[in-house]
Short mmCIF file of C-alpha atoms in Angstrom, two decimals:
data_model
loop_
_atom_site.label_atom_id
_atom_site.label_comp_id
_atom_site.label_asym_id
_atom_site.label_seq_id
_atom_site.Cartn_x
_atom_site.Cartn_y
_atom_site.Cartn_z
CA MET J 1 -4.55 -12.91 -47.31
CA VAL J 2 -8.04 -11.97 -47.67
CA GLN J 3 -9.14 -14.86 -50.21
CA HIS J 4 -10.02 -17.49 -47.75
CA MET J 5 -13.15 -15.75 -46.67
CA GLY J 6 -16.13 -14.62 -48.67
CA LYS J 7 -17.98 -11.73 -48.22
CA TYR J 8 -21.37 -12.38 -46.37
CA SER J 9 -24.34 -11.70 -48.27
CA ILE J 10 -27.48 -12.81 -49.60
CA PHE J 11 -25.73 -14.11 -52.61
CA SER J 12 -23.42 -16.03 -50.22
CA LEU J 13 -26.38 -17.36 -48.26
CA ILE J 14 -28.01 -18.65 -51.17
CA ARG J 15 -24.77 -20.01 -52.41
CA ASN J 16 -24.03 -22.11 -49.46
CA ALA J 17 -27.55 -23.17 -48.85
CA LEU J 18 -27.87 -24.62 -52.45
CA ALA J 19 -24.50 -26.34 -51.25
CA TYR J 20 -26.27 -28.04 -48.37
CA HIS J 21 -24.34 -25.38 -46.12
CA GLU J 22 -20.81 -27.34 -46.27
CA GLY J 23 -18.84 -24.53 -48.03
CA TRP J 24 -19.06 -21.93 -45.30
CA GLU J 25 -15.30 -21.18 -44.12
CA ARG J 26 -14.09 -20.42 -40.97
CA ALA J 27 -14.27 -16.66 -39.61
CA TRP J 28 -11.00 -16.19 -38.39
CA ARG J 29 -8.05 -18.32 -37.97
CA SER J 30 -6.50 -19.56 -34.67
CA ARG J 31 -2.57 -19.03 -35.12
CA GLU J 32 0.62 -19.90 -33.13
CA PRO J 33 2.84 -17.07 -32.03
CA GLN J 34 5.63 -15.65 -34.18
CA GLY J 35 8.64 -14.40 -32.69
CA GLU J 36 7.97 -10.69 -32.74
CA TYR J 37 5.10 -8.20 -33.61
CA ASP J 38 4.65 -4.48 -33.58
CA VAL J 39 2.08 -4.40 -31.12
CA ILE J 40 0.92 -7.34 -28.52
CA ILE J 41 -2.58 -7.34 -27.26
CA ILE J 42 -3.18 -9.18 -24.01
CA GLY J 43 -6.80 -10.07 -23.79
CA GLY J 44 -9.01 -11.40 -26.86
CA GLY J 45 -12.29 -9.97 -25.46
CA GLY J 46 -14.42 -7.79 -27.39
CA HIS J 47 -11.99 -4.41 -26.28
CA GLY J 48 -8.90 -6.41 -27.46
CA LEU J 49 -9.98 -7.63 -30.41
CA ALA J 50 -11.58 -4.03 -31.38
CA THR J 51 -8.38 -2.83 -30.37
CA ALA J 52 -6.73 -5.10 -33.08
CA PHE J 53 -9.43 -4.11 -35.98
CA TYR J 54 -9.11 -0.51 -35.43
CA LEU J 55 -5.15 -0.54 -35.28
CA ALA J 56 -5.30 -2.57 -38.40
CA LYS J 57 -7.95 -0.56 -40.37
CA GLU J 58 -7.65 3.04 -38.98
CA HIS J 59 -3.39 2.97 -38.55
CA GLY J 60 -2.52 0.59 -41.22
CA ILE J 61 -0.69 -1.64 -38.28
CA THR J 62 -1.15 -5.24 -38.90
CA ASN J 63 1.82 -6.92 -37.63
CA VAL J 64 -0.36 -7.31 -34.38
CA ALA J 65 -0.86 -10.32 -32.11
CA VAL J 66 -3.85 -10.58 -29.88
CA ILE J 67 -3.17 -13.34 -27.09
CA GLU J 68 -5.91 -14.99 -24.79
CA LYS J 69 -5.52 -17.20 -22.23
CA GLY J 70 -9.01 -18.89 -22.66
CA TRP J 71 -11.11 -18.95 -25.63
CA LEU J 72 -12.10 -15.57 -28.00
CA GLY J 73 -15.05 -13.58 -26.28
CA GLY J 74 -15.25 -16.15 -22.95
CA GLY J 75 -14.68 -13.85 -20.61
CA ASN J 76 -17.07 -10.64 -19.92
CA THR J 77 -17.74 -10.13 -23.39
CA GLY J 78 -19.77 -13.47 -23.33
CA ARG J 79 -21.13 -12.66 -20.05
CA ASN J 80 -22.69 -9.48 -20.13
CA THR J 81 -26.35 -8.34 -20.56
CA THR J 82 -25.58 -6.83 -24.01
CA ILE J 83 -27.03 -3.47 -23.21
CA ILE J 84 -25.78 -0.45 -25.24
CA ARG J 85 -26.16 3.38 -24.22
CA SER J 86 -24.74 6.36 -23.94
CA ASN J 87 -26.42 8.43 -21.25
CA TYR J 88 -23.57 9.63 -19.06
CA LEU J 89 -23.11 12.35 -17.03
CA TRP J 90 -19.87 14.12 -17.89
CA ASP J 91 -18.54 15.58 -20.75
CA GLU J 92 -15.70 13.15 -21.08
CA SER J 93 -17.82 10.17 -20.56
CA ALA J 94 -20.35 11.10 -22.86
CA SER J 95 -18.13 11.92 -25.91
CA LEU J 96 -16.59 8.66 -25.10
CA TYR J 97 -19.69 6.34 -24.88
CA GLU J 98 -21.22 8.46 -27.54
CA LYS J 99 -18.24 7.98 -30.00
CA SER J 100 -18.79 3.97 -29.31
CA LEU J 101 -22.70 4.18 -29.89
CA GLN J 102 -22.06 5.89 -32.92
CA LEU J 103 -19.69 2.98 -34.18
CA TYR J 104 -22.38 0.57 -32.89
CA GLU J 105 -24.97 2.09 -35.13
CA SER J 106 -22.82 1.39 -38.43
CA LEU J 107 -20.77 -2.03 -37.20
CA SER J 108 -22.54 -4.39 -38.85
CA GLN J 109 -21.97 -2.90 -41.71
CA GLU J 110 -18.29 -2.03 -41.08
CA LEU J 111 -17.78 -5.39 -40.31
CA ASN J 112 -19.99 -7.12 -42.93
CA PHE J 113 -20.89 -9.24 -39.73
CA ASN J 114 -24.82 -9.02 -38.12
CA ILE J 115 -24.42 -8.02 -34.60
CA MET J 116 -28.22 -8.01 -34.22
CA LEU J 117 -27.78 -4.37 -32.93
CA SER J 118 -31.44 -3.47 -31.68
CA GLN J 119 -32.24 0.09 -30.68
CA ARG J 120 -34.91 -0.74 -28.74
CA GLY J 121 -34.43 2.26 -26.19
CA VAL J 122 -33.24 1.84 -22.49
CA LEU J 123 -35.29 3.24 -19.66
CA ASN J 124 -33.33 4.02 -16.41
CA LEU J 125 -36.11 4.16 -13.53
CA ALA J 126 -36.61 6.61 -10.74
CA HIS J 127 -37.88 5.51 -7.26
CA ASN J 128 -37.56 8.61 -5.18
CA LEU J 129 -37.47 12.21 -5.68
CA HIS J 130 -33.45 12.08 -5.68
CA ASP J 131 -33.51 9.55 -8.14
CA LEU J 132 -35.70 11.67 -10.26
CA ARG J 133 -33.77 14.88 -9.71
CA GLU J 134 -30.28 13.03 -10.49
CA LEU J 135 -32.31 11.54 -13.82
CA GLU J 136 -33.37 14.77 -14.87
CA ARG J 137 -29.71 16.48 -14.24
CA ARG J 138 -28.36 13.75 -16.42
CA VAL J 139 -30.85 14.05 -19.28
CA ASN J 140 -30.16 17.83 -19.21
CA ALA J 141 -26.45 17.04 -19.39
CA ASN J 142 -26.89 14.46 -22.19
CA LEU J 143 -29.12 17.11 -24.05
CA MET J 144 -26.26 19.46 -23.88
CA ASN J 145 -23.75 17.17 -25.33
CA GLY J 146 -26.08 16.33 -28.07
CA ILE J 147 -27.20 12.81 -27.03
CA ASP J 148 -30.83 12.01 -27.39
CA SER J 149 -32.38 11.28 -23.80
CA GLU J 150 -35.82 12.33 -22.21
CA ILE J 151 -37.75 11.98 -18.93
CA LEU J 152 -40.90 10.01 -18.96
CA ASP J 153 -43.42 10.11 -16.16
CA THR J 154 -45.00 7.32 -14.29
CA LYS J 155 -48.01 7.06 -16.91
CA SER J 156 -45.39 7.29 -19.72
CA VAL J 157 -43.31 4.55 -18.16
CA LYS J 158 -46.54 2.37 -18.13
CA ASN J 159 -47.33 3.12 -21.57
CA PHE J 160 -43.63 2.31 -22.47
CA VAL J 161 -43.67 -0.59 -20.47
CA PRO J 162 -47.09 -2.24 -20.46
CA ILE J 163 -45.74 -4.97 -17.68
CA ILE J 164 -44.40 -2.80 -15.45
CA ASN J 165 -45.90 -2.49 -11.91
CA THR J 166 -46.33 1.33 -11.10
CA ASP J 167 -48.41 0.55 -8.02
CA PRO J 168 -47.91 4.06 -5.83
CA ASN J 169 -48.06 1.64 -2.84
CA SER J 170 -45.17 -0.56 -3.81
CA ARG J 171 -41.64 -0.50 -1.55
CA TYR J 172 -40.23 1.05 -4.70
CA PRO J 173 -42.71 3.11 -6.46
CA ILE J 174 -41.71 4.47 -10.13
CA LEU J 175 -41.79 8.11 -10.34
CA GLY J 176 -40.43 8.14 -13.55
CA ALA J 177 -37.58 7.14 -16.01
CA SER J 178 -35.02 8.47 -18.33
CA LEU J 179 -35.12 7.16 -21.83
CA GLN J 180 -32.22 6.91 -24.39
CA ARG J 181 -34.27 5.62 -27.71
CA ARG J 182 -31.09 4.91 -29.64
CA GLY J 183 -29.93 2.65 -26.69
CA GLY J 184 -30.72 -1.03 -26.87
CA THR J 185 -28.98 -4.32 -26.77
CA ALA J 186 -26.58 -6.10 -29.56
CA ARG J 187 -25.28 -9.80 -29.88
CA HIS J 188 -22.42 -10.14 -27.55
CA ASP J 189 -20.67 -12.72 -29.10
CA ALA J 190 -21.08 -11.80 -32.71
CA VAL J 191 -19.35 -8.24 -31.67
CA ALA J 192 -16.42 -10.44 -30.56
CA TRP J 193 -16.44 -12.44 -33.51
CA GLY J 194 -17.31 -9.95 -35.96
CA PHE J 195 -14.16 -8.01 -34.58
CA ALA J 196 -12.01 -10.87 -34.60
CA ARG J 197 -12.79 -11.79 -38.45
CA GLY J 198 -12.29 -8.20 -39.47
CA ALA J 199 -8.82 -8.34 -37.67
CA ASP J 200 -7.65 -11.66 -38.70
CA GLU J 201 -8.57 -10.75 -42.36
CA ARG J 202 -6.31 -7.63 -42.20
CA GLY J 203 -3.49 -9.83 -41.13
CA VAL J 204 -3.84 -9.74 -37.19
CA ASP J 205 -2.70 -13.12 -35.28
CA ILE J 206 -5.36 -14.45 -32.56
CA ILE J 207 -3.63 -16.64 -30.37
CA GLN J 208 -5.95 -18.48 -28.09
CA GLN J 209 -5.15 -20.63 -24.69
CA CYS J 210 -2.15 -18.79 -24.63
CA GLU J 211 -1.53 -16.89 -20.88
CA VAL J 212 0.85 -14.03 -20.24
CA THR J 213 3.03 -15.62 -16.92
CA ALA J 214 5.49 -12.36 -17.33
CA ILE J 215 5.95 -8.83 -18.98
CA LYS J 216 9.47 -8.28 -20.06
CA GLN J 217 11.27 -5.22 -19.57
CA SER J 218 14.51 -3.78 -20.33
CA ARG J 219 15.33 -0.34 -18.60
CA GLY J 220 11.96 0.65 -18.02
CA LYS J 221 10.85 -0.21 -21.53
CA VAL J 222 8.55 -3.04 -22.45
CA THR J 223 10.36 -5.68 -24.65
CA GLY J 224 7.57 -8.59 -24.82
CA VAL J 225 5.73 -10.96 -22.93
CA GLU J 226 6.58 -14.16 -21.59
CA THR J 227 3.58 -16.78 -22.05
CA THR J 228 2.77 -20.33 -22.03
CA LYS J 229 3.53 -20.65 -25.46
CA GLY J 230 6.89 -19.10 -25.42
CA LEU J 231 8.53 -15.47 -25.51
CA ILE J 232 6.75 -13.15 -27.77
CA LYS J 233 8.81 -9.88 -28.60
CA ALA J 234 7.18 -6.29 -28.62
CA LYS J 235 8.02 -2.83 -28.10
CA LYS J 236 4.21 -2.02 -27.72
CA VAL J 237 1.78 -3.98 -25.15
CA GLY J 238 -1.63 -3.34 -24.68
CA VAL J 239 -3.57 -4.70 -21.59
CA VAL J 240 -6.99 -5.25 -22.10
CA VAL J 241 -7.96 -7.92 -19.51
CA ALA J 242 -10.55 -6.82 -17.62
CA GLY J 243 -10.92 -8.43 -13.81
CA HIS J 244 -7.34 -9.60 -14.26
CA SER J 245 -5.75 -5.94 -14.77
CA SER J 246 -4.58 -5.69 -11.20
CA GLU J 247 -2.50 -9.10 -11.66
CA LEU J 248 -1.11 -8.21 -15.02
CA ALA J 249 0.01 -4.71 -13.49
CA ARG J 250 1.62 -6.68 -10.69
CA MET J 251 3.61 -8.63 -12.90
CA ALA J 252 4.87 -5.66 -14.57
CA GLY J 253 5.63 -4.22 -11.00
CA PHE J 254 3.01 -1.33 -10.63
CA ARG J 255 -0.10 -1.00 -8.97
CA LEU J 256 -3.76 -0.01 -9.85
CA PRO J 257 -6.93 1.55 -8.11
CA LEU J 258 -8.99 -1.59 -9.18
CA ASN J 259 -11.20 -3.76 -7.29
CA SER J 260 -12.67 -6.90 -8.89
CA TYR J 261 -15.64 -8.66 -7.92
CA PRO J 262 -17.92 -11.24 -9.26
CA LEU J 263 -20.98 -9.92 -11.33
CA GLN J 264 -23.63 -12.24 -12.10
CA ALA J 265 -26.27 -12.45 -14.50
CA LEU J 266 -29.06 -15.19 -15.38
CA VAL J 267 -32.07 -15.94 -18.00
CA THR J 268 -35.17 -17.29 -17.65
CA GLU J 269 -37.10 -19.70 -19.96
CA PRO J 270 -38.03 -18.36 -23.19
CA VAL J 271 -41.38 -16.87 -23.27
CA LYS J 272 -43.57 -14.98 -25.89
CA PRO J 273 -42.62 -11.36 -26.62
CA VAL J 274 -43.45 -9.10 -23.16
CA LEU J 275 -40.57 -6.70 -23.00
CA ASP J 276 -39.64 -4.85 -26.16
CA THR J 277 -37.04 -2.19 -24.44
CA VAL J 278 -34.47 -2.40 -21.62
CA VAL J 279 -35.33 -1.62 -17.86
CA MET J 280 -32.79 -0.90 -15.50
CA SER J 281 -33.20 0.42 -11.80
CA ASN J 282 -30.49 1.76 -10.10
CA ALA J 283 -31.95 1.62 -6.58
CA VAL J 284 -33.28 -1.93 -6.64
CA HIS J 285 -29.97 -3.13 -8.99
CA VAL J 286 -31.87 -5.09 -11.64
CA TYR J 287 -31.96 -4.88 -15.47
CA VAL J 288 -33.64 -6.93 -17.48
CA SER J 289 -34.53 -6.98 -21.49
CA GLN J 290 -35.48 -9.94 -23.56
CA SER J 291 -33.66 -11.93 -25.96
CA ASP J 292 -34.60 -13.02 -29.75
CA LYS J 293 -35.11 -16.13 -28.13
CA GLY J 294 -37.71 -15.02 -25.83
CA GLU J 295 -35.30 -15.36 -22.62
CA LEU J 296 -35.42 -12.61 -20.02
CA VAL J 297 -31.81 -11.75 -19.38
CA ILE J 298 -31.33 -9.97 -16.01
CA GLY J 299 -28.68 -8.32 -14.68
CA ALA J 300 -27.68 -8.48 -10.91
CA GLY J 301 -25.48 -6.67 -8.49
CA ILE J 302 -21.89 -6.87 -7.76
CA ASP J 303 -20.88 -9.51 -4.99
CA GLY J 304 -20.21 -7.80 -1.48
CA ALA J 305 -16.44 -8.93 -1.43
CA HIS J 306 -13.56 -9.41 -4.02
CA GLY J 307 -13.43 -12.46 -5.89
CA TYR J 308 -11.98 -14.06 -9.26
CA SER J 309 -14.22 -17.39 -9.09
CA GLN J 310 -16.48 -15.93 -11.84
CA ARG J 311 -19.40 -17.03 -9.96
CA GLY J 312 -21.28 -15.08 -7.36
CA SER J 313 -23.37 -15.20 -4.23
CA LEU J 314 -26.57 -16.80 -4.08
CA HIS J 315 -28.01 -13.94 -1.93
CA VAL J 316 -27.08 -11.28 -4.45
CA ILE J 317 -29.36 -13.01 -6.81
CA GLU J 318 -32.06 -13.40 -4.31
CA GLY J 319 -32.07 -9.87 -4.09
CA GLN J 320 -32.34 -9.41 -7.79
CA LEU J 321 -35.25 -11.77 -8.56
CA GLY J 322 -37.09 -10.05 -5.48
CA ALA J 323 -37.08 -6.62 -6.98
CA LEU J 324 -37.61 -8.30 -10.63
CA CYS J 325 -40.84 -9.70 -9.30
CA GLU J 326 -42.30 -6.34 -7.65
CA LEU J 327 -41.29 -4.34 -10.92
CA PHE J 328 -42.70 -7.16 -13.02
CA PRO J 329 -45.29 -9.46 -11.18
CA ILE J 330 -45.63 -11.41 -14.32
CA THR J 331 -42.34 -12.76 -13.84
CA SER J 332 -42.95 -14.23 -10.43
CA ARG J 333 -43.59 -17.95 -11.91
CA LEU J 334 -40.86 -17.90 -14.48
CA ARG J 335 -38.13 -20.54 -14.10
CA MET J 336 -34.35 -19.57 -14.56
CA MET J 337 -32.33 -21.59 -17.00
CA ARG J 338 -28.94 -20.45 -16.55
CA GLN J 339 -26.92 -18.00 -14.17
CA TRP J 340 -23.32 -17.16 -14.74
CA GLY J 341 -20.54 -14.61 -13.06
CA GLY J 342 -17.88 -12.43 -15.02
CA ILE J 343 -14.92 -10.68 -12.80
CA VAL J 344 -15.38 -7.01 -13.39
CA ASP J 345 -12.64 -4.26 -12.81
CA THR J 346 -14.25 -1.43 -10.70
CA CYS J 347 -12.70 2.16 -10.37
CA PRO J 348 -13.05 4.19 -7.48
CA ASP J 349 -14.69 6.77 -9.99
CA ALA J 350 -16.52 4.19 -12.15
CA SER J 351 -14.84 5.38 -15.05
CA PRO J 352 -12.04 3.15 -17.12
CA ILE J 353 -8.31 3.89 -17.22
CA ILE J 354 -7.51 4.13 -20.95
CA GLY J 355 -3.69 5.32 -21.59
CA LYS J 356 -0.07 4.94 -20.30
CA THR J 357 1.63 3.05 -17.50
CA PRO J 358 4.48 3.63 -15.74
CA VAL J 359 6.42 1.26 -18.12
CA ASP J 360 7.23 2.84 -21.14
CA GLY J 361 5.74 0.93 -24.11
CA LEU J 362 3.10 -0.70 -21.90
CA PHE J 363 -0.37 0.88 -22.18
CA ILE J 364 -3.52 -0.19 -20.18
CA ASN J 365 -7.46 -0.34 -20.90
CA CYS J 366 -9.04 -1.32 -17.68
CA GLY J 367 -11.32 -0.56 -15.14
CA TRP J 368 -14.59 -0.80 -17.46
CA GLY J 369 -16.40 -2.29 -14.41
CA THR J 370 -19.81 -3.17 -14.89
CA GLY J 371 -20.25 -1.61 -18.11
CA GLY J 372 -17.81 -2.22 -20.54
CA PHE J 373 -19.75 -4.03 -23.23
CA LYS J 374 -21.21 -0.72 -24.54
CA ALA J 375 -17.94 0.57 -25.16
CA THR J 376 -16.30 -2.09 -27.03
CA PRO J 377 -15.99 -0.44 -30.40
CA GLY J 378 -15.33 3.09 -28.96
CA SER J 379 -12.70 1.94 -26.34
CA GLY J 380 -11.06 -0.18 -29.32
CA TRP J 381 -11.00 3.04 -31.32
CA VAL J 382 -9.31 5.15 -29.00
CA PHE J 383 -6.68 2.56 -27.57
CA ALA J 384 -5.86 1.60 -30.95
CA HIS J 385 -5.07 5.37 -31.69
CA THR J 386 -2.82 5.28 -28.31
CA LEU J 387 -1.13 2.35 -28.95
CA ALA J 388 -0.13 3.54 -32.51
CA THR J 389 0.81 7.14 -31.57
CA GLY J 390 1.87 6.74 -28.31
CA GLU J 391 -0.30 9.00 -27.06
CA PRO J 392 -3.88 9.25 -25.92
CA HIS J 393 -6.70 10.58 -28.40
CA ALA J 394 -8.67 13.54 -27.39
CA LEU J 395 -11.32 11.16 -26.32
CA ASN J 396 -9.53 9.47 -24.00
CA ALA J 397 -7.01 12.05 -22.76
CA ALA J 398 -8.91 12.29 -19.44
CA PHE J 399 -8.99 8.88 -18.75
CA THR J 400 -5.68 8.32 -17.28
CA LEU J 401 -4.27 6.53 -14.58
CA ASP J 402 -2.70 10.02 -13.03
CA ARG J 403 -6.41 11.31 -12.49
CA PHE J 404 -6.16 9.24 -9.09
CA THR J 405 -3.00 11.56 -8.10
CA SER J 406 -4.35 14.64 -9.76
CA GLY J 407 -7.70 14.03 -8.36
CA PHE J 408 -9.36 14.86 -11.69
CA LEU J 409 -11.66 12.11 -11.02
CA ILE J 410 -14.72 11.40 -13.78
CA ASP J 411 -17.51 10.34 -11.22
CA GLU J 412 -19.91 8.29 -12.99
CA HIS J 413 -21.50 6.53 -10.04
CA GLY J 414 -24.84 7.72 -11.21
CA ALA J 415 -24.76 6.66 -14.47
CA ALA J 416 -23.01 3.46 -14.07
CA ALA J 417 -25.87 0.95 -13.78
CA VAL J 418 -24.39 -1.40 -10.78
CA ALA J 419 -23.47 0.31 -8.08
CA HIS J 420 -19.88 -0.38 -6.57
CA MET B 1 -22.63 -17.76 -0.36
CA LEU B 2 -20.01 -17.70 2.23
CA LEU B 3 -19.73 -19.47 5.18
CA ILE B 4 -17.80 -16.53 7.24
CA PRO B 5 -16.40 -17.75 10.85
CA CYS B 6 -16.58 -14.65 13.17
CA PRO B 7 -14.08 -14.94 15.70
CA TYR B 8 -16.88 -14.03 18.35
CA CYS B 9 -20.03 -15.50 17.15
CA GLY B 10 -18.80 -19.09 15.28
CA GLU B 11 -19.73 -19.76 11.61
CA ARG B 12 -22.53 -17.42 10.10
CA GLU B 13 -23.77 -16.78 6.18
CA GLU B 14 -21.98 -14.28 4.38
CA SER B 15 -25.71 -12.25 4.37
CA GLU B 16 -24.89 -11.31 7.96
CA PHE B 17 -21.62 -9.62 7.03
CA HIS B 18 -20.48 -6.59 5.34
CA GLN B 19 -16.67 -6.69 3.76
CA GLY B 20 -15.02 -3.34 4.37
CA GLY B 21 -12.07 -3.85 1.66
CA GLU B 22 -8.64 -4.60 2.05
CA ALA B 23 -6.87 -5.03 5.71
CA HIS B 24 -3.83 -3.44 7.10
CA ILE B 25 -3.99 -0.08 5.41
CA GLU B 26 -3.22 2.56 8.26
CA ARG B 27 -4.62 5.95 7.98
CA PRO B 28 -1.49 8.04 7.47
CA LYS B 29 -0.30 10.05 10.65
CA ASP B 30 0.56 13.33 8.79
CA PRO B 31 -1.18 13.70 5.38
CA ASN B 32 0.28 17.09 5.05
CA LYS B 33 3.77 15.86 4.92
CA MET B 34 2.88 13.16 1.88
CA THR B 35 3.23 13.52 -1.78
CA ASP B 36 0.25 13.57 -4.07
CA GLU B 37 1.74 9.89 -4.96
CA GLU B 38 1.41 8.35 -1.40
CA TRP B 39 -1.82 10.07 -0.76
CA ALA B 40 -3.27 9.06 -3.88
CA ASP B 41 -1.86 5.06 -2.97
CA TYR B 42 -3.58 5.33 0.59
CA LEU B 43 -6.77 6.19 -0.83
CA PHE B 44 -7.53 4.53 -4.39
CA PHE B 45 -4.48 1.98 -4.88
CA ARG B 46 -5.01 -1.53 -3.59
CA ASP B 47 -3.73 -4.91 -3.91
CA ASN B 48 -6.52 -6.68 -5.36
CA ARG B 49 -4.88 -10.13 -5.51
CA LYS B 50 -5.94 -13.08 -7.00
CA GLY B 51 -5.25 -15.79 -4.39
CA VAL B 52 -4.61 -15.04 -0.50
CA TYR B 53 -5.84 -11.71 0.32
CA LEU B 54 -6.29 -10.25 3.56
CA GLU B 55 -9.58 -8.35 3.87
CA ARG B 56 -11.62 -6.56 6.83
CA TRP B 57 -15.21 -7.99 7.77
CA VAL B 58 -17.88 -6.70 10.02
CA HIS B 59 -20.57 -8.79 11.42
CA ARG B 60 -23.18 -6.30 10.75
CA HIS B 61 -26.40 -8.10 11.58
CA GLY B 62 -24.85 -9.87 14.42
CA CYS B 63 -22.12 -8.64 16.88
CA ARG B 64 -21.09 -5.52 14.78
CA ARG B 65 -17.78 -6.20 15.45
CA TRP B 66 -14.79 -5.88 12.79
CA PHE B 67 -11.70 -8.28 12.34
CA ASN B 68 -9.68 -9.87 9.36
CA VAL B 69 -10.13 -12.73 7.34
CA ALA B 70 -7.52 -14.20 4.93
CA ARG B 71 -9.36 -15.68 1.94
CA ASP B 72 -8.50 -17.14 -1.17
CA THR B 73 -10.15 -14.72 -3.72
CA ALA B 74 -9.67 -17.38 -6.73
CA THR B 75 -11.75 -20.39 -4.70
CA ASN B 76 -12.90 -18.46 -1.98
CA GLN B 77 -11.58 -20.61 0.64
CA ILE B 78 -11.11 -18.82 4.01
CA VAL B 79 -7.66 -19.50 5.32
CA ALA B 80 -7.58 -17.56 8.63
CA VAL B 81 -9.50 -15.40 10.38
CA TYR B 82 -7.91 -13.31 13.20
CA LYS B 83 -8.71 -9.96 15.04
CA MET B 84 -8.46 -6.30 14.48
CA GLY B 85 -4.96 -4.94 15.54
CA SER B 86 -3.05 -8.46 14.90
CA LYS B 87 -0.84 -9.11 12.27
CA PRO B 88 -2.03 -12.45 9.97
CA PRO B 89 -0.89 -15.63 11.48
CA LYS B 90 2.58 -16.88 10.48
CA SER B 91 1.11 -19.81 8.93
CA ILE B 92 -0.44 -17.77 5.91
CA THR B 93 2.22 -15.28 5.46
CA SER B 94 4.16 -17.07 3.17
CA ARG B 95 1.33 -17.20 0.94
CA VAL B 96 0.37 -13.77 0.83
CA THR B 97 3.08 -11.18 -0.30
CA MET B 98 2.71 -8.20 1.90
CA LYS B 99 2.93 -4.75 -0.18
#
């Protein structure tokens, strides 16, 4: 089952180079659905593929299908700004995101696939006294949880990011920043591809262009899904569909506390290296890093109104670019090359929902809103545990759907980079 | 950018407006008599529909008045605009499943 794909190494590179690169195998196979699986995962993005990978690897469950209505990693996984960090305020979130960051740190080796993790540091800027107090509170909370985090004053910010504008007379002056040095970026597509390859290698079926049209149930228990490629049976189904979670929940007969919005990002033309870290600002809503190709990757805020159109409003990015030019005057004459949008499923407390649903055997992993990419391996890891055992792992036990009834909310609006 | 037909001022750009979430959610008359589930449903649970969605808007930088909009969230097409307190027009109710 594994033989068709060799291990990637310096030797395979040389061997294939000598053969004019004509011998590379596909990294994973696109399958047609079988009639029945132990577990079906709806959604072939990073979180779904990570779930399938850890189901196979950690729990030995390999009779698994990942079904994706479009193409693998073509939703928010391929549309985010690739930022990774774990500097969240509350213990529940800090543990979950830190688990994810730790998995990221060894993921290239684990998957034998270069995800190009670059721990270049992530800065969160403070533009007023309140921002600064909140950042200090969060840095202290991080340190209590064993997560690296520090406060920089204005001068240190300038030293760390020489192109930043620290003029005290600017509209949003920089009073300081928090810095997580272990934060950074990774190649988003590679994360999806690496998990897909690892899952496929272990026997998981990846089925693309297969849309779920109904969730089959019998006496309150899930029995399978109806799809555009026919009925597929399973006693356990995991829904990992980000922006479309409310629609899938509606098919299954329950509601979620989610609101879906378009979130945009854009890249500039490539330039020489000017920025070797990630800079984020909650107050002016812009976050930026420079890709290996030299493009500045810029994230915007969410749209003002709900939407499933995967394209946002122009006035939103006008605001973002205004903020960018004030923070980095050097960028004012850069041209934008591409702009795109994804649909983010925001939760009232800016924390995800990972666990059971009112339907037996149907589990959901959603509500990551504007910050799901950093959580990809951790989310898959805990969701695989939840699907395999039927119960949440200690790391996702607090992230239930019930918390909106019990009132045990995990308010991470301060740590989420994009206000919603 | 949406072009929103304010029922009082006519068509204006989206940046003059602010969206106020799902329409037709009534504040419960007696919260003390509700179960936790009902209260959670009122506070947090939403339709979040792909398709024709009923929402509230306020013309913040114009007449400052609130009104309802029926908009297809997949295409951004505005299907109907109607005043606060009134029900959605009959022409669209077939396209919307009210909860």
